Amino acid sequence: METIHIYHTNDIHSHLENWPRIELFLKQRKTHHQKHEEEILLFDIGDFIDRWHPYSEATKGKGNIQLLNMCEYNAITIGNNEGVNLPYDDLDHLYDNAQFDIIAANFYKKNQVYPSWVKPYKIYPTKNGTRIGVVGVTANFAHLYELLGWELTDPIMELKKWLPILKEQSDIIICLSHLGKEDDEKIASEFQEIDVILGAHTHHYFENGRLVGETLLGAAGKYGYFVGHITLKLNEQKQINEKEAILYDVKELPEAPNEQEQVQSYLRLGKELLSLKVTTLQEPLFSDPFMVSNFSSLLCSTLKEWCKSDIAMINAGLLLGPLSGEVTEYDLLTVCPHPINPCVVELTGREFKKILTETQDENLQHKQIKGLGFRGDVLGIFVYEGIRIQDGRMFINGKPLEMEAKYTLALPDMFTFGHFFKEVLLSKHKTYFLPEFLRDLLKWKLQQMS
C-alpha cells in the first residue's frame, strides 16, 4: 500500500497577506509526510502573480517565483495573469531561476516550438516506483497571446495528443488545468484516463473535491483563502484504491512567526523598488467615481490620443485616488493597479449612441465588479472624450453625429469580454493594445506634460 499526498494552490493573484501562513503550513506538511515516508507533491495551477501588488509589479513577477522556490513546489502551470499581463521578454525570463517545472502543453513560441522553460508533461516517479504523469493546460486567449508574440493552441487538442503518451509512461495521470470549472468537468467526462484534475481560473472551490465518473476534481478558490490536499491510496498493482480531497481554510491554520512583518516587507520592498520619480505635478489630480474630475478627464483624453481613435470612454472607478506633488511609479500603481489594456472598436453612430445610453444607467454605475482585470470596487460614472452634447444634439469632434457613419471608440478592454454592452460589442472586431496597461499610458502622458 502506497499513499501519495498532493497539495495544490491556485489563483493567489499576489494576495501575499496569506502567504506566510501557507508557506509555514506547506513546509510543516512536507516534513510530516517525509517523516512517515509518504510521497508529497506540490503544484500551483496559475495566476500566482498579479501586478496589482507592488512586489510583483516591481520584480515583474520574479519575486513571486522566489516564494514558490522557498516552498519547494514540484511544478506549476501558467495562468493568464502570468501569460498575457507580462511583456514578452519579462515572461520569457520569469522562470530563469525557477526550481520547479513549468508544465503547459498548449503554450508555444511562434511556429509551435516550446520555450526552453516549458514542458508539455512530466513524469514524477515515487520511491516505490509509481510513475505519476502530470500534464498542464492554460486558458486559450490565443489572440491576446499572439499580440505579445506567443502562440496558444486548443487545450483539448493538446490533451488528445499527449495523453496516449502519458498513459504508456504513467501509472497515475494528473492534469493541472487553468481552464475553469466547466472545462474541467468536460475534460473529466471525455478523458477518463485522467485520475485527478487540479483546477483554477474561475476561482471555484470544492470542499471535498468533485467526482466526475472516476476522475477527482480539486480546486482551491482564490487569493490563498484555501490550500487543497488530495490523498491517493494505491494497492500493490499501483492502482488507486481510495482518493479523497479536502480544503484547508488558511485563516484557521497556525499563524506564522512575524507574519504581519513579513506581509509588510513585501509591500515595503515593492514600494522601494517603485520609487522612481515620474513627474512633479503643479496642480493636484482629483478622482471621484461619481464625478467627472480633472484626473478622469486626463486618463480619457490620453486613451484617445494613445489609440488615435475618434472618441474614448472610461469609467471613473478606474482611478482609486488622487495624485499631487511628486509622483512615483508606486503612486501610479496605487491609483491605477488594474491589468487592463487599451482597446479600440469600430462602431456606427447609432451603435455608439446605444452604448452611451446604457452608460447613463445608475445601476450600472454603482455596480461592484470583481474580475476582468478590474482591481477597484465600483464602476462609477462614464467619462468621454471627443463627444459634446448641445441642445439634445451630439457632436463628435465638433461635427454632428451621423447614425450610419463609422467611428472608432477607445475603451478599457474589460468592457469587451462579453459582460458589458453585449448587443453592440459582442460581435465586433476588437483591436487590443498590448503590453501597455492604462497606468503606462498615464506615465507616458505625465512625463510628456512635464
C-alpha positions as a printed Julia matrix, in Angstrom:
450×3 Matrix{Float64}:
   0.0    0.0     0.0
   1.38   3.42   -1.0
  -0.02   6.84    0.0
   0.55   9.91   -2.17
  -0.27  13.41   -0.91
  -0.85  16.2    -3.43
  -1.13  19.81   -2.23
  -2.35  22.48   -4.59
  -2.85  26.25   -4.73
  -4.38  28.41   -7.47
  -5.33  31.98   -8.29
  -3.37  33.52   -5.41
  -3.23  36.75   -7.5
  -0.35  38.1    -5.36
  -2.52  38.17   -2.22
   0.64  37.78   -0.2
  -1.15  38.66    3.05
  -2.0   34.93    3.18
   1.36  33.65    2.0
   3.39  33.39    5.27
   0.75  31.08    6.73
   0.56  28.99    3.54
   4.35  28.72    3.38
   4.61  27.56    7.0
   1.79  25.04    6.52
   3.28  23.52    3.35
   6.74  23.19    4.91
   5.26  21.53    8.01
   3.23  19.09    5.89
   6.28  18.2     3.83
   8.29  17.44    6.97
   5.41  15.38    8.39
   4.93  13.24    5.26
   8.62  12.68    4.7
   8.96  11.55    8.32
   6.23   8.96    7.66
   7.86   8.01    4.32
   4.83   9.18    2.35
   5.1   10.81   -1.06
   4.25  14.5    -1.36
   3.81  16.61   -4.49
   3.08  20.33   -4.59
   1.51  22.18   -7.54
   0.33  25.71   -8.33
  -2.31  25.98  -11.04
  -1.61  29.53  -12.25
  -2.37  33.19  -11.62
   0.03  33.13   -8.7
   1.29  36.5    -9.96
  -0.8   39.66  -10.19
   0.77  43.02  -10.93
  -1.55  45.0    -8.62
   0.88  44.13   -5.79
   3.95  46.41   -5.61
   6.34  43.48   -5.06
   5.03  41.66   -8.14
   4.98  44.83  -10.23
   8.48  45.92   -9.23
  10.05  42.49   -9.83
   7.82  41.71  -12.86
   6.8   38.56  -11.01
  10.29  37.23  -10.29
   9.81  37.9    -6.58
   6.79  35.58   -6.65
   8.92  32.84   -8.2
  11.29  33.03   -5.22
   8.31  32.4    -2.91
   7.39  29.25   -4.86
  11.02  28.12   -4.76
  11.15  28.52   -0.98
   8.15  26.18   -0.64
   9.74  23.62   -2.97
   6.87  23.35   -5.44
   7.28  20.47   -7.89
   5.53  22.12  -10.82
   3.12  24.84  -11.91
   1.08  25.67  -14.94
   0.77  29.27  -16.02
  -2.39  31.34  -15.83
  -3.44  34.27  -17.98
  -2.13  36.69  -15.34
   1.36  35.36  -15.98
   0.74  34.84  -19.69
  -0.91  37.99  -21.01
  -0.05  40.52  -18.29
   3.71  40.47  -18.79
   5.58  41.74  -21.86
   7.22  39.0   -23.95
  10.75  39.33  -22.56
   9.55  39.53  -18.96
   7.57  36.3   -19.31
  10.38  34.64  -21.27
  12.74  35.27  -18.34
  10.22  35.0   -15.49
  11.25  31.45  -14.67
  15.03  31.82  -15.16
  15.63  30.89  -11.5
  12.63  28.59  -11.0
  13.43  25.4    -9.1
  10.26  23.69  -10.35
   8.81  22.55  -13.67
   6.53  24.72  -15.81
   4.02  22.42  -17.48
   1.79  23.9   -20.2
   1.08  21.67  -23.2
  -0.72  24.36  -25.23
   1.8   27.19  -24.69
   4.26  27.78  -27.56
   6.56  30.29  -29.11
   5.84  31.12  -32.75
   5.85  28.13  -35.13
   4.7   25.78  -32.33
   8.07  25.43  -30.63
   8.0   25.16  -26.84
  10.03  27.8   -24.97
  13.07  26.25  -23.26
  11.34  26.63  -19.89
   8.07  24.85  -20.79
   7.31  21.13  -20.8
   4.04  19.63  -22.11
   4.16  16.95  -19.39
   6.48  15.44  -16.78
   6.7   12.04  -15.08
   7.39  12.06  -11.32
   8.48   8.64  -10.03
   7.84   7.82   -6.35
  10.25   5.9    -4.11
   8.11   2.81   -4.71
   8.46   3.23   -8.46
   4.94   4.54   -9.11
   5.02   6.83  -12.14
   2.91  10.0   -11.73
   2.32  11.68  -15.09
   1.46  15.37  -14.95
   0.14  17.39  -17.92
  -0.76  21.1   -17.83
  -3.05  23.33  -19.92
  -3.82  27.04  -19.73
  -6.73  29.24  -20.83
  -6.69  29.71  -24.58
  -6.65  33.5   -25.0
  -4.97  32.85  -28.35
  -5.47  36.34  -29.82
  -4.03  38.19  -26.81
  -1.05  35.84  -26.61
  -0.45  36.27  -30.34
  -0.28  40.06  -29.92
   2.5   39.52  -27.37
   4.45  37.13  -29.61
   3.34  33.73  -28.23
   1.22  31.01  -29.79
  -1.5   29.15  -27.92
  -3.28  26.05  -29.15
  -6.54  24.37  -28.23
  -6.01  22.67  -24.84
  -8.34  19.75  -25.67
  -6.39  19.05  -28.85
  -3.16  19.0   -26.83
  -4.64  16.59  -24.28
  -5.64  14.27  -27.14
  -2.05  14.42  -28.38
  -0.22  13.9   -25.07
  -2.49  11.65  -23.0
  -1.79   8.45  -25.02
   1.95   9.03  -24.4
   1.32   9.74  -20.72
  -0.84   6.63  -20.42
   2.03   4.47  -21.68
   4.55   6.07  -19.33
   2.43   6.59  -16.16
   0.52   4.7   -13.51
  -1.41   7.81  -12.41
  -2.3   10.88  -14.51
  -2.84  14.36  -13.07
  -3.93  17.38  -15.12
  -3.04  20.92  -13.98
  -5.81  22.94  -15.6
  -6.02  26.73  -15.74
  -9.18  26.46  -17.86
 -12.07  26.79  -15.41
 -14.72  24.63  -13.78
 -16.89  23.84  -16.83
 -13.93  22.86  -18.99
 -12.55  20.65  -16.21
 -15.86  18.8   -15.95
 -15.92  18.27  -19.73
 -12.31  17.02  -19.69
 -13.12  14.59  -16.88
 -16.03  13.2   -18.94
 -14.04  12.95  -22.16
 -10.68  11.73  -20.84
 -11.45   9.05  -18.3
  -7.77   8.06  -18.1
  -7.12  11.23  -16.06
  -7.23  10.38  -12.34
  -7.08  13.89  -10.88
  -7.77  17.36  -12.34
  -6.5   20.3   -10.28
  -8.44  23.36  -11.37
  -8.19  27.16  -11.42
  -9.15  30.28  -13.41
 -12.82  30.55  -12.43
 -11.96  30.87   -8.71
 -14.22  27.92   -7.82
 -13.54  25.59   -4.93
 -14.59  22.09   -3.94
 -14.54  21.45   -0.19
 -14.26  17.69   -0.7
 -13.42  17.58   -4.36
 -15.9   16.55   -7.03
 -16.1   13.19   -8.77
 -16.94  13.16  -12.47
 -17.0    9.49  -13.33
 -13.84   8.17  -11.73
 -11.93  11.47  -12.09
 -11.46  13.53   -8.92
 -11.57  17.31   -9.36
  -9.85  19.59   -6.85
  -9.92  23.39   -6.7
  -8.9   25.87   -4.0
 -10.8   29.08   -4.75
  -8.81  32.3    -4.91
  -6.44  34.7    -3.13
  -4.92  31.99   -0.91
  -8.08  31.58    1.15
  -7.64  27.8     0.86
  -4.98  25.17    0.25
  -6.12  21.94   -1.42
  -5.0   18.44   -0.4
  -5.64  15.27   -2.39
  -4.78  11.89   -0.89
  -4.34   8.84   -3.13
  -4.01   5.34   -1.67
  -2.62   2.74   -4.05
  -2.63  -1.06   -3.98
   0.3   -3.35   -4.85
  -0.55  -3.1    -8.56
  -0.14   0.72   -8.35
  -3.88   1.23   -8.88
  -5.85   3.77   -6.87
  -7.93   2.13   -4.14
  -9.01   5.33   -2.4
  -8.93   9.02   -3.27
 -10.14  11.96   -1.27
  -9.93  15.74   -1.42
 -10.09  18.31    1.34
  -9.51  22.06    1.67
  -7.68  23.79    4.49
  -9.07  27.21    5.41
  -5.92  29.34    5.62
  -7.29  31.67    8.31
  -7.63  28.62   10.57
  -4.02  27.49   10.02
  -1.31  28.27   12.62
  -0.04  31.83   12.45
   3.46  32.18   11.0
   6.2   33.82   13.11
   6.38  37.57   12.37
   3.51  37.12    9.94
   2.5   40.77    9.67
   6.11  41.91    9.41
   6.63  39.51    6.52
   3.5   40.75    4.73
   4.58  44.38    5.23
   8.09  43.58    4.0
   6.73  42.54    0.58
   4.86  45.84    0.32
   7.82  47.85    1.6
  10.29  46.27   -0.81
   7.91  46.77   -3.72
   7.41  50.42   -2.8
  11.17  51.0    -2.57
  11.75  49.42   -5.98
   8.97  51.57   -7.49
  10.21  54.86   -6.0
  11.39  56.12   -9.42
  10.03  59.64   -9.98
   7.67  60.02  -12.95
   6.88  63.74  -12.65
   6.1   66.61  -10.28
   2.55  67.92  -10.63
   1.93  71.65  -10.47
  -1.76  71.06   -9.77
  -3.29  68.06   -7.96
  -5.26  65.49   -9.92
  -8.5   64.58   -8.16
 -10.58  61.44   -8.61
 -14.16  60.59   -7.74
 -16.02  57.54   -9.07
 -19.25  59.54   -9.34
 -17.96  62.84  -10.76
 -16.04  63.89  -13.85
 -12.69  65.09  -12.47
  -9.53  66.52  -13.97
  -7.89  63.12  -13.43
 -10.57  61.01  -15.15
 -10.69  63.54  -17.99
  -6.91  63.29  -18.37
  -6.97  59.48  -18.49
  -9.77  59.51  -21.05
  -8.08  62.06  -23.34
  -4.8   60.14  -23.01
  -6.54  56.92  -24.05
  -7.96  58.66  -27.15
  -4.57  60.12  -28.04
  -2.67  56.85  -27.5
  -5.13  54.83  -29.56
  -5.58  57.56  -32.21
  -9.35  56.99  -32.03
 -12.26  59.31  -32.81
 -13.72  59.04  -29.31
 -12.79  57.49  -25.97
 -14.71  56.26  -22.94
 -13.6   55.15  -19.48
 -15.31  54.51  -16.16
 -14.27  56.9   -13.38
 -13.95  54.0   -10.9
 -10.68  53.03  -12.62
  -8.91  55.75  -10.63
  -8.64  54.78   -6.97
  -7.25  58.01   -5.59
  -5.74  61.45   -6.29
  -2.19  62.43   -7.25
  -0.29  65.52   -6.14
   3.27  66.84   -5.94
   5.98  64.32   -6.73
   4.55  61.24   -8.47
   6.4   57.91   -8.46
   5.75  54.62  -10.24
   4.4   53.34   -6.92
   1.85  56.17   -6.85
   0.65  55.28  -10.36
   0.29  51.62   -9.35
  -1.68  52.63   -6.24
  -4.19  54.77   -8.13
  -4.43  52.52  -11.21
  -3.48  48.92  -10.27
  -5.56  47.15  -12.91
  -4.0   44.83  -15.54
  -6.25  46.46  -18.13
  -5.15  47.25  -21.68
  -6.48  49.82  -24.17
  -8.81  48.52  -26.87
 -10.43  50.04  -29.98
 -13.67  49.02  -31.68
 -15.31  50.49  -34.77
 -18.98  51.41  -34.37
 -21.68  53.22  -36.29
 -23.07  56.4   -34.8
 -26.27  54.51  -33.99
 -24.33  51.79  -32.12
 -22.3   54.31  -30.17
 -25.46  56.17  -29.18
 -26.87  52.89  -27.83
 -23.74  52.33  -25.68
 -23.87  55.93  -24.48
 -27.49  55.44  -23.37
 -26.54  52.25  -21.46
 -23.71  54.06  -19.63
 -26.25  56.51  -18.15
 -27.85  53.65  -16.15
 -27.21  54.39  -12.46
 -27.43  50.68  -11.6
 -24.51  50.06  -13.94
 -22.53  52.96  -12.46
 -22.98  51.59   -8.91
 -22.15  48.03   -9.95
 -19.39  46.38   -7.91
 -17.06  44.45  -10.19
 -14.64  41.65   -9.35
 -12.51  40.23  -12.14
 -12.0   41.17  -15.83
  -8.76  42.83  -14.69
 -10.62  45.39  -12.57
  -8.97  45.78   -9.16
 -11.2   48.58   -7.87
 -14.57  48.45   -6.18
 -17.3   50.2    -8.14
 -17.55  51.06  -11.88
 -18.51  54.7   -11.36
 -19.83  57.12  -13.97
 -18.58  57.08  -17.55
 -16.3   59.79  -18.85
 -15.95  60.61  -22.57
 -13.52  62.4   -24.85
 -14.35  63.66  -28.36
 -18.08  63.96  -27.61
 -20.15  67.03  -26.92
 -23.92  67.19  -26.36
 -25.6   70.52  -27.04
 -29.34  71.23  -27.16
 -30.02  67.49  -27.36
 -27.69  67.03  -30.34
 -24.49  65.0   -30.19
 -21.24  66.17  -31.79
 -18.17  64.03  -32.44
 -15.04  66.16  -32.54
 -17.15  69.21  -33.41
 -19.22  67.56  -36.17
 -22.82  66.32  -35.77
 -23.07  62.59  -35.05
 -24.19  60.67  -38.16
 -26.13  57.5   -37.4
 -24.63  55.38  -40.21
 -21.12  56.87  -40.16
 -18.27  54.76  -38.7
 -16.37  55.91  -35.6
 -13.51  54.34  -33.65
 -14.05  54.1   -29.89
 -11.15  53.57  -27.47
 -12.11  51.96  -24.16
 -10.66  49.74  -21.39
 -10.51  46.12  -22.57
 -12.65  44.93  -19.61
 -15.75  46.14  -21.46
 -15.06  43.9   -24.47
 -15.08  40.44  -22.83
 -18.79  39.78  -23.19
 -20.1   41.17  -19.9
 -21.0   44.75  -20.96
 -22.79  46.32  -23.93
 -23.34  42.81  -25.32
 -25.82  43.78  -28.05
 -23.26  46.06  -29.68
 -19.78  44.85  -28.72
 -20.08  41.07  -28.71
 -19.8   40.64  -32.48
 -17.35  43.5   -33.11
 -13.72  43.12  -34.11
 -11.51  44.37  -31.29
  -8.02  45.82  -31.6
  -6.12  45.34  -28.33
  -3.02  47.35  -27.43
  -0.54  45.16  -25.53
   1.52  45.07  -23.35
   0.66  48.58  -22.06
  -1.69  48.93  -19.1
  -3.7   52.11  -18.52
  -1.14  53.26  -15.92
   1.58  53.03  -18.59
  -0.46  55.47  -20.67
  -0.75  57.79  -17.66
   3.02  57.63  -17.12
   3.61  58.46  -20.8
   1.26  61.44  -20.66
   2.5   62.81  -17.3
   6.12  62.67  -18.48
   5.09  64.33  -21.74
   3.35  67.12  -19.79
   6.4   67.77  -17.63
